[in-house]
Amino acid sequence: MANDLSVGNLIRSFGDFTAVDNVSFDVPQGSFFSILGPSGCGKTTLLRMIAGFDEPSSGTITIRDQDMRGVPPNKRPVNLVFQHLALFPMMNVADNIAFGLKRRGMKSTEIVRRIEAILERVDLPGYGKKQIRQLSGGQKQRVAIARCLVMEPSVLLLDEPLGALDLKLREQMKVELKKLQAKVGTTFIYITHDQSEALVMSDHIAVMNEGRFEQVGSPRELYSEPQTPFVARFVGDNNVWSGEVVESGERLTVRTGEELLFTTRSHKSYAKGSRVDLFLRPEALRIEPTDTNDLNTFEVDVKTILFDGANSRLLTVMPGGHELLVSLPQNRQFDHIRPGDRILLGWHPDAGLCFKV
Amino acid sequence: MKSGFRLSFWLFLAPVLLWLFLLIVLPHIDLLLLSFRGENDMGDLVWTIDNYKNFFIEPIYWYTFVRTALYAIVTTLCTFVLALPVSFYIVKLARPRTRGFLTVLLLLPFWVSELVRVYGWMILLRESGVLNYFLLKTGLVQQPVEMLYNDVTMIMGLVYTSMLFMVVPLISAMESLDDSLIEAASDLEASRFTILRTIIIPHCKPGITSGAIVVFMLALGNYLTPNLMGGKNSLWFTEQIYNQFIASFNWNQGAAFGFLLLVLSSCIIWVGLKLSRHRLGEVAA
Amino acid sequence: MKKITLLTAACCFFMATAVQAETLKILTWKGYAPQVLIEKFEKDTGIKVEATYSNNEEMIAKLRATRGAGFDLAQPSQDRISSVQEKYKIYQPVDYGKIDAKLFIPSMLDAVKANTKVGGNSYAVPFCWGTSGLIVNSDKAAEADDWNALLDPQYKGRISYRLKRPTLIAMGYALGYDPFALYSDAKGYKEMLDKVAEEMIRTKPLVKNYWANGDALLESMRSGEVFVAMAWDNGGWKLHDENKAIDFKAPEKGALGWIDTFAIPAKAKNVDAAYKWINFMMAPENAAYFTSQEKVPTASLGANAHVSAEVRANFDRSFPKETIDNIKWYPPVPAKLEIMEGKILDKIKAAK
Ligand SMILES: Nc1ncnc2c1ncn2[C@@H]1O[C@H](COP(=O)(O)OP(=O)(O)OP(=O)(O)O)[C@@H](O)[C@H]1O
Ligand SMILES: [Mg+2]
């Protein structure tokens, strides 16, 4: 499959500060590609370079095999949905969407037809005559996307377009965006600092930190096989112990601060005595396991129950005061657990992952 | 409850009305009465509308008015065309330090009186002036050129005097323009000119309107610049009013001209507003 | 309590002294109240002098707006008094008993009395006099010696004059009329004005500009931008001091002679001070100082002896006996003429 976008060794510095630091990646045609990272890590800067509003200090950007160096934004086959949408307040919905088509000198009958079609697509049929200020947040959102999609870009860039929406709407739009992308088949490059957004929607995710890409992969890979401690911390929830390697080999044995010995795995083998962080997903912890063979086990006190429907958890404390999140299975088998109860936890050595600090 | 609201409403309104009446209406009443008085053939003062009739009967009067109004419109347009890039540069492109400096630079001419400003231009442009000196020195011209006393120079002088009054409202209008709108337009394949036409100008419309009204009125009401820089061909309507009052001792005629200027210029602004709303509406469509 | 009374007393005292310091408000032409003489007068009399500079038209307009209040003394030209007084009553009769008649050239005092007579009273005494004529740069325009020079195509672009009523009169002479004789004949005067307007519009391309400010005109003559101008004699003499090629020339048809006067506005507050100022200014040494400064002769009888030699030389050079005899003195302007002239002036200015 061909790549719609290729970025090679891209660097952007502002004076001494490097906002985007030697980033390379490829986005296959028709995929939903997310760039996930904390605020200020350089996501917008990267996107603006792709859209042509900013010049890279060095590196290449290739869109559909065309080098984009020196190509102004209005000549690039990409469109950008802005962080704050940037709809034109002096025009109504139809005029906003028609704006780009008119610049191409399209016939007005054709423009009208396309506006209707695209409004249909984003589920806003008949909204053409509305003024921008009359729209709700989610509707504005969809108009902004429609305005770009109608241009039939090779790549659609979206800069945290859900950032301004309330939680409920955000959940809803996540799904809708994914569906929309599947429907139109345009390549989406989606920026977000919300890992759940990225996990839900994307085919591929790049995790970005301090200007660098930490890891690129499918949501599942990122979740189950984080390659760096940053990714392990940032993507999904994780329990963390810091400890020391007491036995190295195919499996590692780690002694935690509480003097517990855990057997676990790591991507690389670390020498005896190295300081490591041990990451463990809440759902990897089994409550009162019947068969404790091969499992690491220990006892904890239940502090509170974090009820969240299907996503409910226990907040527990180890004797030393270390807090752990434990997922509750959905079969209501542990409804009897109350705060203050002492329970046994166990986990399989393959579920944990160690990184040297 | 309701009457209480009405009372406080009137209480607040009263000073405003009083102020309007004392400072704006009252001084004009005398003038208005004056404009309807005139001497009959016997030399007695009587009520008459002759002063207004004269304006329409005597070609030079309305000719002068039309000319003045047209030139004021041209001045407004020129000022707008010049002020737009200047304010855009100040707001969007200049760095904060340069910005302050540029604003001060724009204000600078207004620290001296208009008379001094006009004489400054005259020293620069006259036949034995600074500019001609350099043109002769560099051999660009063989004979000194008279750059004063023509309409182009006069308009330039008026534009110079009016610049600030257009730039300031434009700056404040442009400050509220989100950069991302410009970028979004550019992203949607708009050229610079299209961005100017479809995004910047419609956004700045309130600023443009207020700036244009101020500049138009200032140009129309100017006396010194057209008189001194325009020279022998430029009878400005205000000069005609002055002449009626001062040279001809015909205060009644002068007062009538004054009111005609007020009414006609208000009409022009009204028409201008109607036209521009229509046109700007089309642009946005 | 005591403090407050003291304070009030002090305030009253200051206010009283402030009121006591008399002021004399003069509405006059630039240069007619030289600073040196103001200081001398203030020292002699203790009266503070405030001078406002203006010209004939604005003087009349100002006094008309206040119906003769706001000033204690005005200095209009003698020909612009009687008709204005008749219509707007902005002056009060001069009490000639308070004027020191010995200080005046008798013929001039009599002429002004006669020319400003309205209903049995006279309204002005003469102060100074001069003429309008040509200022010529003889290096560039040696032949210019009459009003026609202002219409001469060979000085294209080098001619300058004011767009005011004296120019209309001068042009009338240039075209062979006798404007002052036509003053009493409104129809004939109108005909002359129409002809003058036609001619002035036709020759508009010859004119560099219509000057409005005396200093600006002198600068244009000095820099060689203008060769021939209609202006006052003293301006020409000022330039002659710097450049011998430039000088005032009385036109062959006769320079236009004016007399500026002292007149007392109807609602003057400090009439006594006004008379004091008149007598002070006409004292020979003071009048002579003014003449030496401004190169404008006065109606003061003994002043000539005190005037500096160069200033007298100017006068002798420009005004031999027959030229003086040929001066056309402005007679009083009849009412209505000004409206007619105003229209014509607008028409000339508006024409392309
Ligand atoms: N024009 C600039 N000059 C200097 N520094 C800049 C400039 N633009 C961005 N930066 C810096 O680059 C870094 C990355 O900025 P960027 O806007 O790309 O962050 P982001 O990842 O989009 O953050 P957010 O999620 O908050 O939008 C920030 O530290 C910012 O301060
Ligand atoms: Mg951002």
PDB file of N, CA, C and O and ligand atoms in Angstrom, chain A residues 44 83 159-160, ligand 2:
ATOM      1  N   THR A  44       1.311  20.376  17.537  1.00  0.00           N
ATOM      2  CA  THR A  44       0.809  21.397  16.625  1.00  0.00           C
ATOM      3  C   THR A  44       1.918  21.864  15.693  1.00  0.00           C
ATOM      4  O   THR A  44       1.696  22.066  14.496  1.00  0.00           O
ATOM      5  N   GLN A  83      -7.323  23.684  15.733  1.00  0.00           N
ATOM      6  CA  GLN A  83      -7.581  23.373  17.140  1.00  0.00           C
ATOM      7  C   GLN A  83      -8.844  24.089  17.628  1.00  0.00           C
ATOM      8  O   GLN A  83      -9.628  23.543  18.354  1.00  0.00           O
ATOM      9  N   ASP A 159      -6.286  18.976  14.350  1.00  0.00           N
ATOM     10  CA  ASP A 159      -5.518  19.375  15.525  1.00  0.00           C
ATOM     11  C   ASP A 159      -6.435  19.433  16.741  1.00  0.00           C
ATOM     12  O   ASP A 159      -7.136  20.419  16.949  1.00  0.00           O
ATOM     13  N   GLU A 160      -6.446  18.392  17.534  1.00  0.00           N
ATOM     14  CA  GLU A 160      -7.285  18.299  18.735  1.00  0.00           C
ATOM     15  C   GLU A 160      -8.676  18.867  18.508  1.00  0.00           C
ATOM     16  O   GLU A 160      -9.112  19.746  19.255  1.00  0.00           O
TER      17      GLU A 160
HETATM   18 MG    MG D   2      -1.514  22.258  19.939  1.00  0.00          MG
END
